[in-house]
C-alpha angles and dihedrals in degrees: 000000000000133000112218135173137228098025114257116261116249111292123247126246096300096068134238100328123160138180128200124194114182114179125200109240092224094052114029091176092067104067118163111224119197119184123186150114132288103240098175141012118215113205135170118008094351092056094043090053091060094041092051092049091055094042092049091049094053104028104021094239140071119270120267115260093218095117138026113266136185134189122229114210105211128203104206116227101173136010131188135178125209135007120303 
């Protein structure tokens, strides 16, 4: 699950596709690429519950409510590790 802001604009003709590519800072040649579809958007209290769980895990406190946030629930279709 990913927290994004502002919410993505409506997708074009290919549907709600998304790709994530986190890269470890100690090895930039080993990115993890996940491609898939957004199958659900969590907004309001449901979205904030997920966002606060992640923020508390990594920072020890809930996320600031300064901006509107949503959560995209992603169904992975393909994953790769590394370059090439």
